[in-house]
Tab-separated table of C-alpha atoms and ligand atoms in Angstrom:
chain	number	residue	atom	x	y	z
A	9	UNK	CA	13.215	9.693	0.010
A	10	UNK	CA	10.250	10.908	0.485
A	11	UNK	CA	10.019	14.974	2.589
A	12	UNK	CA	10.170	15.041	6.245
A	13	UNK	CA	7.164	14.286	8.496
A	14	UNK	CA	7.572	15.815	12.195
A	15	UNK	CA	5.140	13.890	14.581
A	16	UNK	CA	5.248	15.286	17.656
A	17	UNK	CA	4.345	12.034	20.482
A	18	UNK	CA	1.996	13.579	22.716
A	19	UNK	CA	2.755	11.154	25.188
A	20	UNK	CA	5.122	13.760	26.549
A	21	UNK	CA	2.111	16.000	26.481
A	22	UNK	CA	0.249	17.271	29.846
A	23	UNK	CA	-2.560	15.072	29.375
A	24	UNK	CA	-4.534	17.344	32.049
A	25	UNK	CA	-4.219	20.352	29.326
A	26	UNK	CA	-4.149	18.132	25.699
A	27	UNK	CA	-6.356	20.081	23.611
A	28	UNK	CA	-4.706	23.467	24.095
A	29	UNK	CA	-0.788	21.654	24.261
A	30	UNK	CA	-1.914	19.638	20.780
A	31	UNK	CA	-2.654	22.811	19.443
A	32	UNK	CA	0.262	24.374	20.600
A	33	UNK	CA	2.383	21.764	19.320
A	34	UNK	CA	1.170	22.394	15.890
A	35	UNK	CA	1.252	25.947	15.857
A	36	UNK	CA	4.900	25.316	17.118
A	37	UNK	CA	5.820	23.610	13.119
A	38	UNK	CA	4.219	19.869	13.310
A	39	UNK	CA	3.081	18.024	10.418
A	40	UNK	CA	1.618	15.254	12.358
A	41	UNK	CA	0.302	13.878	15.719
A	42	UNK	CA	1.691	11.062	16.858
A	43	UNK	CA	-0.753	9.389	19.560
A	44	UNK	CA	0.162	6.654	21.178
A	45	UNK	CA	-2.184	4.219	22.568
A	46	UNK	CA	-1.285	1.528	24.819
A	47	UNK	CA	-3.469	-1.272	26.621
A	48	UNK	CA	-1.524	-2.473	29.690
A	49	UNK	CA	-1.099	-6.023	27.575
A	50	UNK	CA	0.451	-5.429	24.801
A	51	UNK	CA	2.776	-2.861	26.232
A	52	UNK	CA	2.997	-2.505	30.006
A	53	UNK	CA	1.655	1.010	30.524
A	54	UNK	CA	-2.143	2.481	29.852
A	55	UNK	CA	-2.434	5.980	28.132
A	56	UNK	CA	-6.094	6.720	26.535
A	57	UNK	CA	-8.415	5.479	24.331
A	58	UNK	CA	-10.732	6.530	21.446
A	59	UNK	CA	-12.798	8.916	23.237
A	60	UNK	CA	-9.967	11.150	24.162
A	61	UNK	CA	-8.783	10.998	20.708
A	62	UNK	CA	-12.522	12.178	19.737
A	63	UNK	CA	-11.819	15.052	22.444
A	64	UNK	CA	-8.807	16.413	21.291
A	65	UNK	CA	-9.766	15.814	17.509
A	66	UNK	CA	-12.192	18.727	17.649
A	67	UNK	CA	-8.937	21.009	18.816
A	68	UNK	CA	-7.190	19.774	15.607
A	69	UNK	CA	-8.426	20.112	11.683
A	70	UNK	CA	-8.640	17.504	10.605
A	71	UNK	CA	-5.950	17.054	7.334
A	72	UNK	CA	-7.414	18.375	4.201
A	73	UNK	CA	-5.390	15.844	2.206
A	74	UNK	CA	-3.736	12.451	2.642
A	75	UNK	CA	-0.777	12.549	4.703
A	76	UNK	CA	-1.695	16.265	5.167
A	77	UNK	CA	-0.716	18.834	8.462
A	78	UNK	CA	-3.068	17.255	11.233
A	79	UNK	CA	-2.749	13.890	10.878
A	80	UNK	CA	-3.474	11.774	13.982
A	81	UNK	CA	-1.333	9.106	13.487
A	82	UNK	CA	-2.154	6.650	15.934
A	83	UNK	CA	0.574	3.938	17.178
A	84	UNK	CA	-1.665	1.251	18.331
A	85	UNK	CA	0.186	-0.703	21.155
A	86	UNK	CA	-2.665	-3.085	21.889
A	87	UNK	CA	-3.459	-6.941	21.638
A	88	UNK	CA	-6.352	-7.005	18.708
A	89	UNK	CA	-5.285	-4.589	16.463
A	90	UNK	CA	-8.406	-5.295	14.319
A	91	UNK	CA	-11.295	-4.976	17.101
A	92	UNK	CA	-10.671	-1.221	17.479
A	93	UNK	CA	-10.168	0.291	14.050
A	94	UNK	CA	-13.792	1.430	13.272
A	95	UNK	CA	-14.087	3.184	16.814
A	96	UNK	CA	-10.943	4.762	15.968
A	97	UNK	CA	-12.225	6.060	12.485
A	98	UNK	CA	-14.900	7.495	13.682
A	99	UNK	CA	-12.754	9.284	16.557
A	100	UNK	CA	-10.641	11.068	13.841
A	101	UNK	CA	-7.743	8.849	13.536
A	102	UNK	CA	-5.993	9.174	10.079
A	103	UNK	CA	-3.617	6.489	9.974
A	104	UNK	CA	-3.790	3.602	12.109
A	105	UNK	CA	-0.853	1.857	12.633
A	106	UNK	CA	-0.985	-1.913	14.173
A	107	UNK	CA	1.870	-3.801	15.494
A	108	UNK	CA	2.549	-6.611	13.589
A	109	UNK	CA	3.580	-9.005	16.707
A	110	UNK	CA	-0.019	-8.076	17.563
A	111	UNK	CA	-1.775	-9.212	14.531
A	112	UNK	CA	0.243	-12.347	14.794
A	113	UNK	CA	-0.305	-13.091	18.249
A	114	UNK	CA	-3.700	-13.292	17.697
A	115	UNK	CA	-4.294	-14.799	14.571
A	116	UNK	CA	-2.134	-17.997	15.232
A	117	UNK	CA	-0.927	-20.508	13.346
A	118	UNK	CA	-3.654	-21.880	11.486
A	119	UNK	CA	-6.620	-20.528	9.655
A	120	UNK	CA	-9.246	-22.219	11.920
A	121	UNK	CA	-7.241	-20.445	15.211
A	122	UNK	CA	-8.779	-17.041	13.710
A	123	UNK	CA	-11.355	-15.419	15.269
A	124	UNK	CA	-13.386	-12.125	14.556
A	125	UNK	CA	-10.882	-9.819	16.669
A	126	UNK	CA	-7.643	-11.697	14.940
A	127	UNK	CA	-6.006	-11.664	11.930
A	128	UNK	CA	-3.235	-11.646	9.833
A	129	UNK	CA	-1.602	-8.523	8.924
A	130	UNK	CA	-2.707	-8.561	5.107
A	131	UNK	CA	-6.589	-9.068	6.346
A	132	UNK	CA	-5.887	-6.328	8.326
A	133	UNK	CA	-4.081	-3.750	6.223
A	134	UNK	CA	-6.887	-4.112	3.933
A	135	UNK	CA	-9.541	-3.858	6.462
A	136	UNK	CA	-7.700	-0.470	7.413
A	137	UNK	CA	-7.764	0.571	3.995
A	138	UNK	CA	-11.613	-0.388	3.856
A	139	UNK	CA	-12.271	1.581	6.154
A	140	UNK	CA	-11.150	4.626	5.169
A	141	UNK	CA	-7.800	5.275	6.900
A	142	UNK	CA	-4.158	4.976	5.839
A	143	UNK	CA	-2.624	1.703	7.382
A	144	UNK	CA	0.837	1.524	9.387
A	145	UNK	CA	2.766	-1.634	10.060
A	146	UNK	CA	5.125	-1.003	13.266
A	147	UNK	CA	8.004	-3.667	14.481
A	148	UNK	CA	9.519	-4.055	17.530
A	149	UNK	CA	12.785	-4.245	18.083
A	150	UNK	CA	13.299	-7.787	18.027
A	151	UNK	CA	10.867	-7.903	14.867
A	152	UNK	CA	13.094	-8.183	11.605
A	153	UNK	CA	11.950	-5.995	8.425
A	154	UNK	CA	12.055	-9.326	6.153
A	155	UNK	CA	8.600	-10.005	7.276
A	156	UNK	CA	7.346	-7.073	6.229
A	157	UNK	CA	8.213	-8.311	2.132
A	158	UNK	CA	4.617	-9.968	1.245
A	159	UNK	CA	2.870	-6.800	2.704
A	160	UNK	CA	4.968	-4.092	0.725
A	161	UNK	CA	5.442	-6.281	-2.193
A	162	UNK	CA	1.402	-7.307	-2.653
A	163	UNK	CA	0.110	-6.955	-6.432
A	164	UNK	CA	-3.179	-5.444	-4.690
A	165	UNK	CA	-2.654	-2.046	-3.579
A	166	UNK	CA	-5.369	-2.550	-0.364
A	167	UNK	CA	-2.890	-4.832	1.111
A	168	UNK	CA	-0.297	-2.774	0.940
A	169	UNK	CA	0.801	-0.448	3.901
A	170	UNK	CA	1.394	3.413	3.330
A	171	UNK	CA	3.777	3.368	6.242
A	172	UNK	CA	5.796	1.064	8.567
A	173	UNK	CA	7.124	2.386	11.718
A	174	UNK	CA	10.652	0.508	12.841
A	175	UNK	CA	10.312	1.279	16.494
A	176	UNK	CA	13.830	2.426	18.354
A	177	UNK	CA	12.638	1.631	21.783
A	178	UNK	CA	11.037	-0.867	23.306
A	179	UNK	CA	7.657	0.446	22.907
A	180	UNK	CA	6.222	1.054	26.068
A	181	UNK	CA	7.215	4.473	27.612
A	182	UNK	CA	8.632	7.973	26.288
A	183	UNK	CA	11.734	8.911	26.990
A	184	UNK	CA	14.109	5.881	26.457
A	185	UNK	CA	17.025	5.948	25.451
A	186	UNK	CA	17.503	5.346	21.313
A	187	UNK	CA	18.530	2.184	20.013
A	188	UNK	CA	20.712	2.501	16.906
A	189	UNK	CA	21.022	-1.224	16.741
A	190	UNK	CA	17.711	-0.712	14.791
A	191	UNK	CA	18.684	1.971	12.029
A	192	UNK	CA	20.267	-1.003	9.638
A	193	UNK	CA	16.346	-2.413	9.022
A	194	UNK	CA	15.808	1.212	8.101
A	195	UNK	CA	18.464	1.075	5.820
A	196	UNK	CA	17.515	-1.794	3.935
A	197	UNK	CA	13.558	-0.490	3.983
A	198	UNK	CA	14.834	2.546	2.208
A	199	UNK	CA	17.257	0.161	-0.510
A	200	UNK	CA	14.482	-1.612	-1.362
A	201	UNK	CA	11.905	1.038	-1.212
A	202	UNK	CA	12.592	4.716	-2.355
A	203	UNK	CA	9.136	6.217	-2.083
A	204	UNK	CA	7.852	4.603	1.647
A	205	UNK	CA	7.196	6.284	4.361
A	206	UNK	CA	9.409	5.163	6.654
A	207	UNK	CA	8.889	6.365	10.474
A	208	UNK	CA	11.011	6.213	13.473
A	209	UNK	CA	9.838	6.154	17.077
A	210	UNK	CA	11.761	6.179	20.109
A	211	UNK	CA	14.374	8.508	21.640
A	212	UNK	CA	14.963	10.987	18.940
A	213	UNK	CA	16.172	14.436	19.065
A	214	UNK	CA	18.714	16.611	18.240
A	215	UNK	CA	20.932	14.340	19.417
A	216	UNK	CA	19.885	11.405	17.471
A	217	UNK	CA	18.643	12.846	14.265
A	218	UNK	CA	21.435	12.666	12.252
A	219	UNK	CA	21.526	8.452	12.390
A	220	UNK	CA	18.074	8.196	11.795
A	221	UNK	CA	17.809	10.756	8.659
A	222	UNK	CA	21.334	9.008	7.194
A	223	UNK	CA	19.546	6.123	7.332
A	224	UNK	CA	16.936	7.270	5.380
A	225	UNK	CA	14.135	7.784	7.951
A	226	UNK	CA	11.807	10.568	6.702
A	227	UNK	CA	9.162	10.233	9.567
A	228	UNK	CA	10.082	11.182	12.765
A	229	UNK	CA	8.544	11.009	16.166
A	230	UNK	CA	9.439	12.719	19.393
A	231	UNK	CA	7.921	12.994	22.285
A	232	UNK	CA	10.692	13.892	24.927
A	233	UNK	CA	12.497	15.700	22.716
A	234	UNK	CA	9.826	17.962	21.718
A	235	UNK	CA	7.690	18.577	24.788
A	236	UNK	CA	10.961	18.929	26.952
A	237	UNK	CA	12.814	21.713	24.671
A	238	UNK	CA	12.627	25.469	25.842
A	239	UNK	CA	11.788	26.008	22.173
A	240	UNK	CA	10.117	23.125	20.498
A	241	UNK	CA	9.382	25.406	17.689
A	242	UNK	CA	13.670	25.125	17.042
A	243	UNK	CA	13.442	21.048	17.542
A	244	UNK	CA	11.032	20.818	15.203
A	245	UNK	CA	12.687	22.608	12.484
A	246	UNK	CA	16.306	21.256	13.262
A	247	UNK	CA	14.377	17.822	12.314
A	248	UNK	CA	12.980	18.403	9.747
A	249	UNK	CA	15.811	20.330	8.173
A	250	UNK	CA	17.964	17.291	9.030
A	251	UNK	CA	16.152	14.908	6.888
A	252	UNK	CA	15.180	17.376	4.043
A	253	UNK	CA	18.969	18.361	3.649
B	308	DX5	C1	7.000	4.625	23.091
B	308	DX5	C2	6.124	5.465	22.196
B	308	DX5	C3	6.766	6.673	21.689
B	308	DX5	C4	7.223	7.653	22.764
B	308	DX5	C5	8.473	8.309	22.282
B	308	DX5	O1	6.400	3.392	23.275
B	308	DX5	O2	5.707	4.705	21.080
B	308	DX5	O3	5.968	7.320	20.724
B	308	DX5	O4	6.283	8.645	23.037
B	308	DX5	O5	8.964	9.115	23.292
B	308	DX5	P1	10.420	9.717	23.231
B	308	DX5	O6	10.506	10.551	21.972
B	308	DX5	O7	10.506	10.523	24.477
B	308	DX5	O8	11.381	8.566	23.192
B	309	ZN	ZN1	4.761	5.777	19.402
């Protein structure tokens, strides 16, 4: 599997202070920020939006190489996935990752039901790619990985994703407790698939860790976990050494 990605969820971050607790967090042994941004529709909580991510980009190098230490990897809980990826580029986003209930939802069941903001989730890996960012796939719990197959398995490289996040919460909020109902559609990912970059998202820890890496997880949010500790600089490492052993 591929090394260990720590991405902090600054969700759990003091949004009044993100710059300087971004920073912080970094300093403290992340790879990655994880950002998550929510719409009150797709998810039923609001966090921020591009121009925050604009804000605290300027705190944060930007990575000097792909999948490189300050990546803003953005988990994009919204309805129309596709409408926001440009304003996200140009806010610093790295890697935008799109639910894939979301590109469904949208696109519907026949070609005609498409309109400018919808699409499938090929279109829009490769619209991702087009513009300039690495491209995420997440699924929800009730989501199963098979669908994932024509995406992963394309013969054009643009349509496939350089990441898929298998979420292990209902997304939504930080600090739920983690499902390990979901760490089988892990399992198979990493079977099938020796060199993805396979992310987990959703109540992991110390605690919780030692599932997930098993599994074969090798990108690993926490938001909780991290911004609660007395010394995140120890959580980080304890994950990362957990999935590197
Ligand atoms: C939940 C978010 C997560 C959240 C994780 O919808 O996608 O990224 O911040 O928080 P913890 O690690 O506290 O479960
Ligand atoms: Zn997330």
């Amino acid at each position: 599997a591929p090394k260990a990605i720590i991405a902090p969820s600054i969700l759990s971050a003091d949004f009044a202070q993100l710059g300087a607790d971004c920073v912080r967090t970094m300093d403290q042994g992340a790879d990655w920020l994880h950002v998550d941004i929510m719409d009150g529709h797709f998810v039923p909580n609001i966090t921020f939006g591009a121009p925050v991510v604009a804000k605290v980009r300027k705190h944060v190098d930007k990575p000097s190489a792909k999948y490189g230490r300050g990546t803003f990897d953005c988990h994009m809980m919204i309805s129309e996935p596709k409408k926001w990826v440009k304003e996200f580029q140009k806010a610093g986003c790295d890697l935008y990752c799109f639910h894939y209930e979301a590109a469904y939802s949208s696109a519907g069941e026949s070609p005609e039901a498409k309109t400018d903001e919808t699409t499938s989730p090929r279109e829009l890996v490769r619209y991702i790619h087009d513009c300039g960012l690495l491209a995420g796939v997440a699924l929800k719990p009730a989501t199963g990985v098979e669908v994932l197959t024509e995406l992963l398995e394309s013969a054009d490289e643009k349509e496939r994703p350089d990441m898929v996040l298998i979420m292990t919460v209902e997304p939504g909020f930080g600090g739920q407790k983690f499902m390990a109902s979901e760490l089988p559609k892990v399992q198979a990912l990493r079977k099938k698939y020796p060199e993805l970059n396979i992310e987990v998202d959703g109540g992991l820890g110390p605690g919780t860790i030692d599932q997930a890496a098993d599994a074969g997880a090798n990108v690993i949010v926490a938001g909780s976990a991290v911004f609660g500790a007395k010394d995140p600089a120890e959580v980080i490492s304890l994950l990362r050494s957990t999935v590197d052993k």
